[in-house]
Amino acid sequence: MSDDAADALAVDEFVEYCRTQAGLLSGHVETMGEEADELLDEIDREMAEIRSRLEALPDEVEGTESPSTTDVPDANEVDVAAIEELQAELEEKQLLVEAKQARMQAFQDLAAGYTDLADELAAEADDGQDALTRVVEFEADADAPAYFDERQTMVEAAAASRDAEGE
C-alpha cells in the first residue's frame, strides 16, 4: 500500500478492522466449542456403551462350583474385539477434542491480541500509516493469515501490494 493510501485511512478504520477480526475469531471459537461439545457427547455415549458391555461380562472371580445358567453369557461369547474397537474410537475422539481445544485457545489468543491492538491504536497511533504498520507487523508476527481462510488480512494485502509494485 502506498503512503498516500495509508494517510487517507484513519486510525479509526484500523481500530474497526481489528475489532472485526477479533469478532470473526470469536465466532470461530464458538463454532469450534459447539463441535467439541458434540464430540464430548459422543464420548459420553461411547463410554456408557463400553461400561454396559463390560458389566455384561461374567465375574471372573473363582468361587465354588455351581451349575451354569443359560442367562449368563460365556466369556468367550462376549465380543472383546468390539469393546477394544470402541475404546480405540473413544481415544481418537478424545485426541480430536484436545486438538480442537488447543485450536480454540489459539483463536482466543489471537482475538485477544486483535482487541488489545485495537485499544492501543485508538490510544496511541499517530496516523493511518502508523496504524497500518502496527497491524501488518502484528499479523505477520501472529501468522494471522492462517486463521482466516475466506478473508484477506492486512499483511496479505500489503504483501500483494509489495509484489505488484515489484513487477
C-alpha atoms as an extended CHARMM CRD file, in Angstrom:
* protein
*
       167  EXT
         1         1  MET       CA              0.0000000000        0.0000000000        0.0000000000  PROA      1               0.0000000000
         2         2  SER       CA              1.3740000000        3.4060000000       -0.8600000000  PROA      2               0.0000000000
         3         3  ASP       CA              1.9640000000        6.1460000000        1.6980000000  PROA      3               0.0000000000
         4         4  ASP       CA             -0.8480000000        8.2130000000        0.1490000000  PROA      4               0.0000000000
         5         5  ALA       CA             -3.3240000000        5.3720000000        0.5800000000  PROA      5               0.0000000000
         6         6  ALA       CA             -2.2660000000        4.8070000000        4.2080000000  PROA      6               0.0000000000
         7         7  ASP       CA             -2.5520000000        8.5230000000        5.0030000000  PROA      7               0.0000000000
         8         8  ALA       CA             -6.0660000000        8.5570000000        3.5360000000  PROA      8               0.0000000000
         9         9  LEU       CA             -7.0920000000        5.8930000000        6.0220000000  PROA      9               0.0000000000
        10        10  ALA       CA             -7.9850000000        6.9690000000        9.5080000000  PROA      10              0.0000000000
        11        11  VAL       CA             -6.7480000000        5.2500000000       12.6200000000  PROA      11              0.0000000000
        12        12  ASP       CA            -10.4020000000        4.5200000000       13.4540000000  PROA      12              0.0000000000
        13        13  GLU       CA            -10.6550000000        2.3160000000       10.3600000000  PROA      13              0.0000000000
        14        14  PHE       CA             -7.7790000000        0.1640000000       11.5860000000  PROA      14              0.0000000000
        15        15  VAL       CA             -9.3200000000        0.0160000000       15.0600000000  PROA      15              0.0000000000
        16        16  GLU       CA            -12.5790000000       -1.1830000000       13.4930000000  PROA      16              0.0000000000
        17        17  TYR       CA            -10.6830000000       -3.7020000000       11.3510000000  PROA      17              0.0000000000
        18        18  CYS       CA             -9.0120000000       -5.1670000000       14.4510000000  PROA      18              0.0000000000
        19        19  ARG       CA            -12.3330000000       -5.3930000000       16.2890000000  PROA      19              0.0000000000
        20        20  THR       CA            -13.9360000000       -7.0840000000       13.2850000000  PROA      20              0.0000000000
        21        21  GLN       CA            -11.1200000000       -9.6110000000       13.0960000000  PROA      21              0.0000000000
        22        22  ALA       CA            -11.4720000000      -10.3170000000       16.8280000000  PROA      22              0.0000000000
        23        23  GLY       CA            -15.2180000000      -10.7980000000       16.3810000000  PROA      23              0.0000000000
        24        24  LEU       CA            -14.7210000000      -13.2140000000       13.4970000000  PROA      24              0.0000000000
        25        25  LEU       CA            -12.2260000000      -15.2190000000       15.5240000000  PROA      25              0.0000000000
        26        26  SER       CA            -14.6070000000      -15.3200000000       18.4780000000  PROA      26              0.0000000000
        27        27  GLY       CA            -17.3110000000      -16.6500000000       16.1600000000  PROA      27              0.0000000000
        28        28  HSD       CA            -14.9690000000      -19.4240000000       15.0460000000  PROA      28              0.0000000000
        29        29  VAL       CA            -14.2420000000      -20.2500000000       18.6880000000  PROA      29              0.0000000000
        30        30  GLU       CA            -17.9610000000      -20.5200000000       19.3890000000  PROA      30              0.0000000000
        31        31  THR       CA            -18.4500000000      -22.8790000000       16.4340000000  PROA      31              0.0000000000
        32        32  MET       CA            -15.4730000000      -25.0000000000       17.4740000000  PROA      32              0.0000000000
        33        33  GLY       CA            -16.8550000000      -25.1060000000       21.0170000000  PROA      33              0.0000000000
        34        34  GLU       CA            -20.1440000000      -26.4950000000       19.7380000000  PROA      34              0.0000000000
        35        35  GLU       CA            -18.2580000000      -29.0960000000       17.7010000000  PROA      35              0.0000000000
        36        36  ALA       CA            -16.1980000000      -30.0410000000       20.7590000000  PROA      36              0.0000000000
        37        37  ASP       CA            -19.3730000000      -30.3680000000       22.8300000000  PROA      37              0.0000000000
        38        38  GLU       CA            -20.8240000000      -32.7330000000       20.2260000000  PROA      38              0.0000000000
        39        39  LEU       CA            -17.6540000000      -34.8380000000       20.3470000000  PROA      39              0.0000000000
        40        40  LEU       CA            -17.7870000000      -34.8970000000       24.1430000000  PROA      40              0.0000000000
        41        41  ASP       CA            -21.4080000000      -36.0770000000       23.9820000000  PROA      41              0.0000000000
        42        42  GLU       CA            -20.3420000000      -38.8620000000       21.6170000000  PROA      42              0.0000000000
        43        43  ILE       CA            -17.5450000000      -39.7800000000       24.0090000000  PROA      43              0.0000000000
        44        44  ASP       CA            -20.0210000000      -39.9610000000       26.9010000000  PROA      44              0.0000000000
        45        45  ARG       CA            -22.3200000000      -42.2400000000       24.8690000000  PROA      45              0.0000000000
        46        46  GLU       CA            -19.4280000000      -44.4930000000       23.8880000000  PROA      46              0.0000000000
        47        47  MET       CA            -18.1820000000      -44.6430000000       27.4790000000  PROA      47              0.0000000000
        48        48  ALA       CA            -21.6650000000      -45.7320000000       28.5550000000  PROA      48              0.0000000000
        49        49  GLU       CA            -21.6630000000      -48.3860000000       25.8250000000  PROA      49              0.0000000000
        50        50  ILE       CA            -18.2570000000      -49.6940000000       26.9350000000  PROA      50              0.0000000000
        51        51  ARG       CA            -19.3760000000      -49.7800000000       30.5860000000  PROA      51              0.0000000000
        52        52  SER       CA            -22.5440000000      -51.5940000000       29.5990000000  PROA      52              0.0000000000
        53        53  ARG       CA            -20.6120000000      -54.2190000000       27.6720000000  PROA      53              0.0000000000
        54        54  LEU       CA            -18.0680000000      -54.6240000000       30.4500000000  PROA      54              0.0000000000
        55        55  GLU       CA            -20.8110000000      -55.0280000000       33.0540000000  PROA      55              0.0000000000
        56        56  ALA       CA            -22.3130000000      -57.7690000000       30.9120000000  PROA      56              0.0000000000
        57        57  LEU       CA            -19.1230000000      -59.7760000000       31.3240000000  PROA      57              0.0000000000
        58        58  PRO       CA            -19.4080000000      -62.5070000000       33.9260000000  PROA      58              0.0000000000
        59        59  ASP       CA            -17.4110000000      -62.1120000000       37.0910000000  PROA      59              0.0000000000
        60        60  GLU       CA            -14.1220000000      -63.8730000000       36.6860000000  PROA      60              0.0000000000
        61        61  VAL       CA            -13.7200000000      -64.4390000000       40.4080000000  PROA      61              0.0000000000
        62        62  GLU       CA            -13.1410000000      -68.0640000000       41.2520000000  PROA      62              0.0000000000
        63        63  GLY       CA            -15.8870000000      -69.2800000000       43.5010000000  PROA      63              0.0000000000
        64        64  THR       CA            -17.4820000000      -72.5250000000       44.4910000000  PROA      64              0.0000000000
        65        65  GLU       CA            -18.6300000000      -74.8190000000       41.7720000000  PROA      65              0.0000000000
        66        66  SER       CA            -22.1560000000      -74.0360000000       40.8050000000  PROA      66              0.0000000000
        67        67  PRO       CA            -24.2430000000      -75.1840000000       37.9490000000  PROA      67              0.0000000000
        68        68  SER       CA            -24.0180000000      -72.9270000000       34.9370000000  PROA      68              0.0000000000
        69        69  THR       CA            -27.0440000000      -70.9670000000       33.9320000000  PROA      69              0.0000000000
        70        70  THR       CA            -28.1610000000      -70.0620000000       30.4700000000  PROA      70              0.0000000000
        71        71  ASP       CA            -28.7040000000      -66.3630000000       31.2150000000  PROA      71              0.0000000000
        72        72  VAL       CA            -25.0410000000      -65.5920000000       31.9710000000  PROA      72              0.0000000000
        73        73  PRO       CA            -23.1080000000      -65.3020000000       28.7150000000  PROA      73              0.0000000000
        74        74  ASP       CA            -19.9620000000      -67.3180000000       28.3480000000  PROA      74              0.0000000000
        75        75  ALA       CA            -16.8810000000      -65.0790000000       28.4140000000  PROA      75              0.0000000000
        76        76  ASN       CA            -15.9580000000      -66.4770000000       25.0050000000  PROA      76              0.0000000000
        77        77  GLU       CA            -19.2120000000      -65.1670000000       23.5930000000  PROA      77              0.0000000000
        78        78  VAL       CA            -18.5110000000      -61.5770000000       24.5860000000  PROA      78              0.0000000000
        79        79  ASP       CA            -17.0930000000      -59.6660000000       21.6710000000  PROA      79              0.0000000000
        80        80  VAL       CA            -13.9060000000      -58.3280000000       23.2200000000  PROA      80              0.0000000000
        81        81  ALA       CA            -12.7450000000      -57.0940000000       19.8400000000  PROA      81              0.0000000000
        82        82  ALA       CA            -15.8030000000      -54.8290000000       19.5920000000  PROA      82              0.0000000000
        83        83  ILE       CA            -15.0690000000      -53.3670000000       23.0180000000  PROA      83              0.0000000000
        84        84  GLU       CA            -11.4560000000      -52.7480000000       22.0360000000  PROA      84              0.0000000000
        85        85  GLU       CA            -12.6180000000      -51.0830000000       18.8050000000  PROA      85              0.0000000000
        86        86  LEU       CA            -14.9530000000      -48.8090000000       20.7640000000  PROA      86              0.0000000000
        87        87  GLN       CA            -12.0940000000      -47.9350000000       23.0880000000  PROA      87              0.0000000000
        88        88  ALA       CA             -9.8340000000      -47.0640000000       20.1260000000  PROA      88              0.0000000000
        89        89  GLU       CA            -12.5630000000      -44.8490000000       18.6390000000  PROA      89              0.0000000000
        90        90  LEU       CA            -13.0300000000      -43.2280000000       22.0180000000  PROA      90              0.0000000000
        91        91  GLU       CA             -9.3160000000      -42.4580000000       22.3250000000  PROA      91              0.0000000000
        92        92  GLU       CA             -9.3050000000      -40.9990000000       18.8120000000  PROA      92              0.0000000000
        93        93  LYS       CA            -12.2370000000      -38.7190000000       19.6350000000  PROA      93              0.0000000000
        94        94  GLN       CA            -10.5310000000      -37.6290000000       22.8420000000  PROA      94              0.0000000000
        95        95  LEU       CA             -7.4780000000      -36.6320000000       20.8020000000  PROA      95              0.0000000000
        96        96  LEU       CA             -9.7450000000      -34.7000000000       18.4270000000  PROA      96              0.0000000000
        97        97  VAL       CA            -11.2930000000      -32.8460000000       21.3640000000  PROA      97              0.0000000000
        98        98  GLU       CA             -7.8390000000      -31.9940000000       22.7250000000  PROA      98              0.0000000000
        99        99  ALA       CA             -6.7320000000      -30.7140000000       19.3080000000  PROA      99              0.0000000000
       100       100  LYS       CA             -9.9210000000      -28.6870000000       18.9450000000  PROA      100             0.0000000000
       101       101  GLN       CA             -9.4210000000      -27.1990000000       22.4070000000  PROA      101             0.0000000000
       102       102  ALA       CA             -5.8380000000      -26.2230000000       21.5380000000  PROA      102             0.0000000000
       103       103  ARG       CA             -7.0650000000      -24.6170000000       18.3210000000  PROA      103             0.0000000000
       104       104  MET       CA             -9.7980000000      -22.7850000000       20.2060000000  PROA      104             0.0000000000
       105       105  GLN       CA             -7.1730000000      -21.4190000000       22.5970000000  PROA      105             0.0000000000
       106       106  ALA       CA             -5.0300000000      -20.2260000000       19.6870000000  PROA      106             0.0000000000
       107       107  PHE       CA             -8.0350000000      -18.4560000000       18.1430000000  PROA      107             0.0000000000
       108       108  GLN       CA             -8.9200000000      -16.9030000000       21.5040000000  PROA      108             0.0000000000
       109       109  ASP       CA             -5.3530000000      -15.6920000000       21.9550000000  PROA      109             0.0000000000
       110       110  LEU       CA             -5.3260000000      -14.0900000000       18.5070000000  PROA      110             0.0000000000
       111       111  ALA       CA             -8.7340000000      -12.4810000000       19.1300000000  PROA      111             0.0000000000
       112       112  ALA       CA             -7.4030000000      -11.0440000000       22.3960000000  PROA      112             0.0000000000
       113       113  GLY       CA             -4.3340000000       -9.7810000000       20.5260000000  PROA      113             0.0000000000
       114       114  TYR       CA             -6.5110000000       -8.0030000000       17.9830000000  PROA      114             0.0000000000
       115       115  THR       CA             -8.6120000000       -6.4880000000       20.7760000000  PROA      115             0.0000000000
       116       116  ASP       CA             -5.5070000000       -5.2550000000       22.5780000000  PROA      116             0.0000000000
       117       117  LEU       CA             -4.1230000000       -3.8600000000       19.3220000000  PROA      117             0.0000000000
       118       118  ALA       CA             -7.3980000000       -2.0310000000       18.6400000000  PROA      118             0.0000000000
       119       119  ASP       CA             -7.1960000000       -0.4290000000       22.0860000000  PROA      119             0.0000000000
       120       120  GLU       CA             -3.5390000000        0.5010000000       21.5610000000  PROA      120             0.0000000000
       121       121  LEU       CA             -4.2240000000        2.0010000000       18.1420000000  PROA      121             0.0000000000
       122       122  ALA       CA             -7.1290000000        4.0380000000       19.4810000000  PROA      122             0.0000000000
       123       123  ALA       CA             -4.9610000000        5.4040000000       22.2930000000  PROA      123             0.0000000000
       124       124  GLU       CA             -1.5100000000        5.6830000000       20.7230000000  PROA      124             0.0000000000
       125       125  ALA       CA             -1.4300000000        5.5690000000       16.9020000000  PROA      125             0.0000000000
       126       126  ASP       CA             -0.1470000000        8.7910000000       15.3930000000  PROA      126             0.0000000000
       127       127  ASP       CA             -1.7690000000        8.4060000000       11.9700000000  PROA      127             0.0000000000
       128       128  GLY       CA             -3.0580000000        5.8910000000        9.4320000000  PROA      128             0.0000000000
       129       129  GLN       CA              0.4540000000        4.9220000000        8.3460000000  PROA      129             0.0000000000
       130       130  ASP       CA              1.4720000000        4.1460000000       11.9240000000  PROA      130             0.0000000000
       131       131  ALA       CA             -1.7280000000        2.1320000000       12.4490000000  PROA      131             0.0000000000
       132       132  LEU       CA             -1.2210000000        0.2240000000        9.2010000000  PROA      132             0.0000000000
       133       133  THR       CA              2.3680000000       -0.6080000000       10.0770000000  PROA      133             0.0000000000
       134       134  ARG       CA              1.3990000000       -1.8690000000       13.5110000000  PROA      134             0.0000000000
       135       135  VAL       CA             -1.4540000000       -4.0150000000       12.1670000000  PROA      135             0.0000000000
       136       136  VAL       CA              0.7430000000       -5.5390000000        9.4540000000  PROA      136             0.0000000000
       137       137  GLU       CA              3.5430000000       -6.2810000000       11.9480000000  PROA      137             0.0000000000
       138       138  PHE       CA              1.0760000000       -7.7930000000       14.4180000000  PROA      138             0.0000000000
       139       139  GLU       CA             -0.4780000000      -10.0330000000       11.7690000000  PROA      139             0.0000000000
       140       140  ALA       CA              2.9290000000      -11.1310000000       10.4730000000  PROA      140             0.0000000000
       141       141  ASP       CA              4.1400000000      -11.9720000000       13.9810000000  PROA      141             0.0000000000
       142       142  ALA       CA              0.9060000000      -13.8250000000       14.8350000000  PROA      142             0.0000000000
       143       143  ASP       CA              0.6680000000      -15.6450000000       11.4790000000  PROA      143             0.0000000000
       144       144  ALA       CA             -2.8500000000      -14.2320000000       11.2140000000  PROA      144             0.0000000000
       145       145  PRO       CA             -3.4990000000      -15.3820000000        7.6160000000  PROA      145             0.0000000000
       146       146  ALA       CA             -3.5180000000      -18.9880000000        8.8540000000  PROA      146             0.0000000000
       147       147  TYR       CA             -6.6670000000      -18.2040000000       10.8500000000  PROA      147             0.0000000000
       148       148  PHE       CA             -8.6640000000      -16.5880000000        8.0350000000  PROA      148             0.0000000000
       149       149  ASP       CA             -9.4080000000      -18.9360000000        5.1440000000  PROA      149             0.0000000000
       150       150  GLU       CA            -12.0010000000      -16.7770000000        3.4280000000  PROA      150             0.0000000000
       151       151  ARG       CA            -10.7680000000      -13.3040000000        4.2810000000  PROA      151             0.0000000000
       152       152  GLN       CA             -7.6240000000      -11.4300000000        3.2720000000  PROA      152             0.0000000000
       153       153  THR       CA             -5.6630000000       -9.9350000000        6.1330000000  PROA      153             0.0000000000
       154       154  MET       CA             -3.7760000000       -6.6320000000        6.0430000000  PROA      154             0.0000000000
       155       155  VAL       CA             -0.4420000000       -8.4430000000        5.9690000000  PROA      155             0.0000000000
       156       156  GLU       CA             -1.5760000000      -10.4070000000        2.8980000000  PROA      156             0.0000000000
       157       157  ALA       CA             -2.8120000000       -7.2350000000        1.2200000000  PROA      157             0.0000000000
       158       158  ALA       CA              0.4890000000       -5.4880000000        1.9900000000  PROA      158             0.0000000000
       159       159  ALA       CA              2.4570000000       -8.4410000000        0.5930000000  PROA      159             0.0000000000
       160       160  ALA       CA              0.3100000000       -8.4960000000       -2.5640000000  PROA      160             0.0000000000
       161       161  SER       CA              0.7960000000       -4.7420000000       -2.9800000000  PROA      161             0.0000000000
       162       162  ARG       CA              4.5360000000       -5.1020000000       -2.4880000000  PROA      162             0.0000000000
       163       163  ASP       CA              4.6400000000       -7.9360000000       -5.0340000000  PROA      163             0.0000000000
       164       164  ALA       CA              2.6230000000       -5.8790000000       -7.5450000000  PROA      164             0.0000000000
       165       165  GLU       CA              4.9650000000       -2.9090000000       -7.1390000000  PROA      165             0.0000000000
       166       166  GLY       CA              7.9780000000       -5.1870000000       -7.6450000000  PROA      166             0.0000000000
       167       167  GLU       CA              6.8050000000       -6.4570000000      -11.0130000000  PROA      167             0.0000000000
